Amino acid sequence: MGGVPHPGLRLRARPDAAGPVSTSRVLVVEHQESCPPHLVGTWLAEAGCALEVCRPYDGDALPALTAYDAVVVLGGEMSANDDDTVAWLGPLKAGIRDAVAAGTPLLGICLGHQLIAAALGGTVERNPRGQIVGLQPVGWSEDAAADDWVGARTGAEVAIHWNNDVVVALPDGAVVLARTPGGEVQAARFGPRAWGVQAHPEADTGVVTRWAESDRADHVALGLDQGAVLASIEEARPALEAHWQPLVALFAAIAEARR
């Protein structure tokens, strides 16, 4: 944070941007260079948010999450249980607990979703069904319809997944908002203004292609056709953006309303 320019740093809205207008300061915690805020960063900026991207893997000190109007915690290759080997995970979990207690709007994406669960007493483990890759249907729960964030936008039918771990036990008080076809928690509400999604609304084909390259050997061994997976993601791009951009804009509005 500071020092190194980033496409998501201090972004401002386009004059013609649609959706709610926000002037909120949003902290984005990025765990590795290949997992940037990308589309979510763009959409928050279009809603008027000023993003500050913290890269603890690059030496950035983790600030107090409660000093911001909202926080987004991104994905990464590490496990949410890797506190002993990833120095910033323990302090980040403590910050997450503070943010939830303070009512700071919080959105966790993939690893970020798992970190919120773990920070609040839930359990994250390797998925016994193996890695979930590519497009997955969104299985909204009955509780989703009444949720302050996703309630008005439960028309989203698909999402990009690329994860090995899953939340196998939610913390007390958390509510399942969606499940994958295999039954894994796909989205959850962890507090009045705290949400997590196991999917990757921030990713597009370009981002996922980098992840595919990293997993190529494993996928070849499994007989997974990465080309087909990437082609399906590219084909679904208009639907993905149409479904997820309004949700990100609504998160920005929630952040603005709390100011």
mmCIF file of C-alpha atoms in Angstrom, residues 70-221:
data_model
loop_
_atom_site.group_PDB
_atom_site.id
_atom_site.type_symbol
_atom_site.label_atom_id
_atom_site.label_comp_id
_atom_site.label_asym_id
_atom_site.label_seq_id
_atom_site.Cartn_x
_atom_site.Cartn_y
_atom_site.Cartn_z
ATOM 1 C CA ALA A 70 -15.456 -0.970 3.696
ATOM 2 C CA VAL A 71 -12.996 -3.825 3.222
ATOM 3 C CA VAL A 72 -12.573 -6.433 0.481
ATOM 4 C CA VAL A 73 -10.347 -9.462 1.170
ATOM 5 C CA LEU A 74 -9.257 -11.243 -2.008
ATOM 6 C CA GLY A 75 -8.238 -14.803 -2.855
ATOM 7 C CA GLY A 76 -4.877 -16.537 -2.905
ATOM 8 C CA GLU A 77 -3.152 -19.903 -3.141
ATOM 9 C CA MET A 78 -2.509 -20.240 0.588
ATOM 10 C CA SER A 79 -4.901 -21.843 3.057
ATOM 11 C CA ALA A 80 -6.902 -19.859 5.562
ATOM 12 C CA ASN A 81 -5.207 -22.089 8.154
ATOM 13 C CA ASP A 82 -1.645 -21.089 7.192
ATOM 14 C CA ASP A 83 -1.102 -18.637 10.051
ATOM 15 C CA ASP A 84 2.254 -20.248 10.914
ATOM 16 C CA THR A 85 3.684 -19.788 7.418
ATOM 17 C CA VAL A 86 1.906 -16.661 6.147
ATOM 18 C CA ALA A 87 2.755 -13.915 8.600
ATOM 19 C CA TRP A 88 -0.161 -11.573 7.933
ATOM 20 C CA LEU A 89 -3.013 -14.075 8.224
ATOM 21 C CA GLY A 90 -3.206 -13.982 12.027
ATOM 22 C CA PRO A 91 -3.293 -10.174 12.208
ATOM 23 C CA LEU A 92 -5.758 -10.090 9.309
ATOM 24 C CA LYS A 93 -8.102 -12.464 11.129
ATOM 25 C CA ALA A 94 -7.923 -10.240 14.195
ATOM 26 C CA GLY A 95 -8.737 -7.259 11.979
ATOM 27 C CA ILE A 96 -11.659 -9.148 10.472
ATOM 28 C CA ARG A 97 -13.079 -9.792 13.930
ATOM 29 C CA ASP A 98 -12.748 -6.103 14.761
ATOM 30 C CA ALA A 99 -14.405 -5.105 11.474
ATOM 31 C CA VAL A 100 -17.360 -7.438 11.975
ATOM 32 C CA ALA A 101 -17.817 -6.219 15.556
ATOM 33 C CA ALA A 102 -17.679 -2.588 14.407
ATOM 34 C CA GLY A 103 -20.128 -3.134 11.552
ATOM 35 C CA THR A 104 -17.592 -2.226 8.869
ATOM 36 C CA PRO A 105 -18.906 -3.552 5.525
ATOM 37 C CA LEU A 106 -16.753 -6.548 4.649
ATOM 38 C CA LEU A 107 -16.620 -8.741 1.547
ATOM 39 C CA GLY A 108 -14.466 -11.861 1.347
ATOM 40 C CA ILE A 109 -13.725 -13.506 -1.994
ATOM 41 C CA CYS A 110 -12.635 -17.179 -2.100
ATOM 42 C CA LEU A 111 -9.739 -17.228 0.413
ATOM 43 C CA GLY A 112 -11.160 -14.010 1.842
ATOM 44 C CA HIS A 113 -14.484 -15.765 2.421
ATOM 45 C CA GLN A 114 -12.657 -18.628 4.133
ATOM 46 C CA LEU A 115 -10.610 -16.226 6.270
ATOM 47 C CA ILE A 116 -13.752 -14.536 7.565
ATOM 48 C CA ALA A 117 -15.210 -17.928 8.455
ATOM 49 C CA ALA A 118 -12.019 -19.052 10.204
ATOM 50 C CA ALA A 119 -11.577 -15.734 12.023
ATOM 51 C CA LEU A 120 -15.053 -16.019 13.520
ATOM 52 C CA GLY A 121 -14.736 -19.643 14.641
ATOM 53 C CA GLY A 122 -15.709 -21.604 11.534
ATOM 54 C CA THR A 123 -13.745 -24.440 9.947
ATOM 55 C CA VAL A 124 -11.953 -24.451 6.594
ATOM 56 C CA GLU A 125 -10.636 -27.687 5.101
ATOM 57 C CA ARG A 126 -9.526 -29.176 1.819
ATOM 58 C CA ASN A 127 -12.603 -30.051 -0.213
ATOM 59 C CA PRO A 128 -13.026 -33.840 -0.084
ATOM 60 C CA ARG A 129 -14.554 -33.667 -3.573
ATOM 61 C CA GLY A 130 -11.374 -32.103 -4.904
ATOM 62 C CA GLN A 131 -10.719 -28.799 -6.614
ATOM 63 C CA ILE A 132 -13.718 -26.888 -7.974
ATOM 64 C CA VAL A 133 -12.817 -25.342 -11.317
ATOM 65 C CA GLY A 134 -14.691 -23.224 -13.835
ATOM 66 C CA LEU A 135 -18.306 -22.145 -14.077
ATOM 67 C CA GLN A 136 -20.681 -23.360 -11.387
ATOM 68 C CA PRO A 137 -24.398 -22.715 -10.951
ATOM 69 C CA VAL A 138 -25.275 -20.448 -8.029
ATOM 70 C CA GLY A 139 -27.612 -22.270 -5.665
ATOM 71 C CA TRP A 140 -29.270 -19.432 -3.766
ATOM 72 C CA SER A 141 -30.876 -20.366 -0.456
ATOM 73 C CA GLU A 142 -34.262 -19.220 0.826
ATOM 74 C CA ASP A 143 -32.449 -16.877 3.224
ATOM 75 C CA ALA A 144 -30.766 -15.087 0.320
ATOM 76 C CA ALA A 145 -33.975 -13.382 -0.788
ATOM 77 C CA ALA A 146 -34.162 -11.366 2.444
ATOM 78 C CA ASP A 147 -30.460 -10.501 2.598
ATOM 79 C CA ASP A 148 -29.484 -6.821 2.530
ATOM 80 C CA TRP A 149 -26.762 -7.420 -0.058
ATOM 81 C CA VAL A 150 -27.769 -10.264 -2.377
ATOM 82 C CA GLY A 151 -31.512 -10.180 -1.777
ATOM 83 C CA ALA A 152 -32.353 -7.982 -4.738
ATOM 84 C CA ARG A 153 -29.889 -9.696 -7.084
ATOM 85 C CA THR A 154 -30.415 -13.428 -6.623
ATOM 86 C CA GLY A 155 -30.912 -13.767 -10.370
ATOM 87 C CA ALA A 156 -27.193 -14.515 -10.725
ATOM 88 C CA GLU A 157 -27.135 -18.019 -12.162
ATOM 89 C CA VAL A 158 -23.430 -18.787 -12.616
ATOM 90 C CA ALA A 159 -20.112 -17.917 -11.013
ATOM 91 C CA ILE A 160 -16.439 -18.673 -11.578
ATOM 92 C CA HIS A 161 -14.839 -21.065 -9.091
ATOM 93 C CA TRP A 162 -11.188 -21.984 -8.671
ATOM 94 C CA ASN A 163 -10.633 -23.362 -5.181
ATOM 95 C CA ASN A 164 -9.232 -26.330 -3.305
ATOM 96 C CA ASP A 165 -10.508 -25.462 0.177
ATOM 97 C CA VAL A 166 -14.048 -24.868 1.378
ATOM 98 C CA VAL A 167 -15.825 -23.764 4.527
ATOM 99 C CA VAL A 168 -17.033 -27.005 6.099
ATOM 100 C CA ALA A 169 -18.507 -25.425 9.247
ATOM 101 C CA LEU A 170 -19.804 -21.881 9.496
ATOM 102 C CA PRO A 171 -19.254 -19.813 12.644
ATOM 103 C CA ASP A 172 -22.156 -19.328 15.023
ATOM 104 C CA GLY A 173 -24.732 -16.921 13.659
ATOM 105 C CA ALA A 174 -23.601 -17.150 10.037
ATOM 106 C CA VAL A 175 -26.236 -17.754 7.375
ATOM 107 C CA VAL A 176 -25.806 -19.764 4.170
ATOM 108 C CA LEU A 177 -26.868 -17.668 1.188
ATOM 109 C CA ALA A 178 -25.889 -20.101 -1.577
ATOM 110 C CA ARG A 179 -24.484 -23.584 -2.109
ATOM 111 C CA THR A 180 -22.727 -25.238 -5.030
ATOM 112 C CA PRO A 181 -24.299 -28.257 -6.743
ATOM 113 C CA GLY A 182 -22.015 -30.396 -4.540
ATOM 114 C CA GLY A 183 -23.365 -28.778 -1.379
ATOM 115 C CA GLU A 184 -20.368 -26.605 -0.497
ATOM 116 C CA VAL A 185 -21.016 -23.172 1.009
ATOM 117 C CA GLN A 186 -20.946 -20.798 -1.948
ATOM 118 C CA ALA A 187 -21.950 -17.571 -0.212
ATOM 119 C CA ALA A 188 -22.625 -16.636 3.397
ATOM 120 C CA ARG A 189 -23.525 -13.737 5.633
ATOM 121 C CA PHE A 190 -21.221 -13.581 8.660
ATOM 122 C CA GLY A 191 -22.679 -10.477 10.273
ATOM 123 C CA PRO A 192 -25.079 -7.621 9.503
ATOM 124 C CA ARG A 193 -22.556 -6.126 7.041
ATOM 125 C CA ALA A 194 -20.137 -9.029 6.468
ATOM 126 C CA TRP A 195 -20.371 -11.394 3.510
ATOM 127 C CA GLY A 196 -18.260 -13.995 1.784
ATOM 128 C CA VAL A 197 -18.433 -15.664 -1.613
ATOM 129 C CA GLN A 198 -16.483 -18.785 -2.508
ATOM 130 C CA ALA A 199 -16.684 -17.746 -6.153
ATOM 131 C CA HIS A 200 -14.517 -15.234 -8.030
ATOM 132 C CA PRO A 201 -16.640 -12.293 -9.246
ATOM 133 C CA GLU A 202 -13.410 -10.307 -9.732
ATOM 134 C CA ALA A 203 -11.971 -12.699 -12.322
ATOM 135 C CA ASP A 204 -12.269 -12.894 -16.092
ATOM 136 C CA THR A 205 -10.652 -15.175 -18.657
ATOM 137 C CA GLY A 206 -7.346 -13.312 -18.505
ATOM 138 C CA VAL A 207 -7.027 -13.726 -14.741
ATOM 139 C CA VAL A 208 -8.178 -17.338 -14.760
ATOM 140 C CA THR A 209 -5.742 -18.216 -17.558
ATOM 141 C CA ARG A 210 -2.884 -17.435 -15.167
ATOM 142 C CA TRP A 211 -4.370 -19.753 -12.556
ATOM 143 C CA ALA A 212 -4.825 -22.448 -15.188
ATOM 144 C CA GLU A 213 -1.161 -22.226 -16.149
ATOM 145 C CA SER A 214 -0.190 -22.755 -12.523
ATOM 146 C CA ASP A 215 -2.431 -25.837 -12.261
ATOM 147 C CA ARG A 216 -1.721 -27.235 -15.715
ATOM 148 C CA ALA A 217 0.205 -30.347 -14.620
ATOM 149 C CA ASP A 218 -2.451 -31.333 -12.082
ATOM 150 C CA HIS A 219 -5.238 -30.825 -14.588
ATOM 151 C CA VAL A 220 -3.469 -32.838 -17.276
ATOM 152 C CA ALA A 221 -3.132 -35.685 -14.779
#
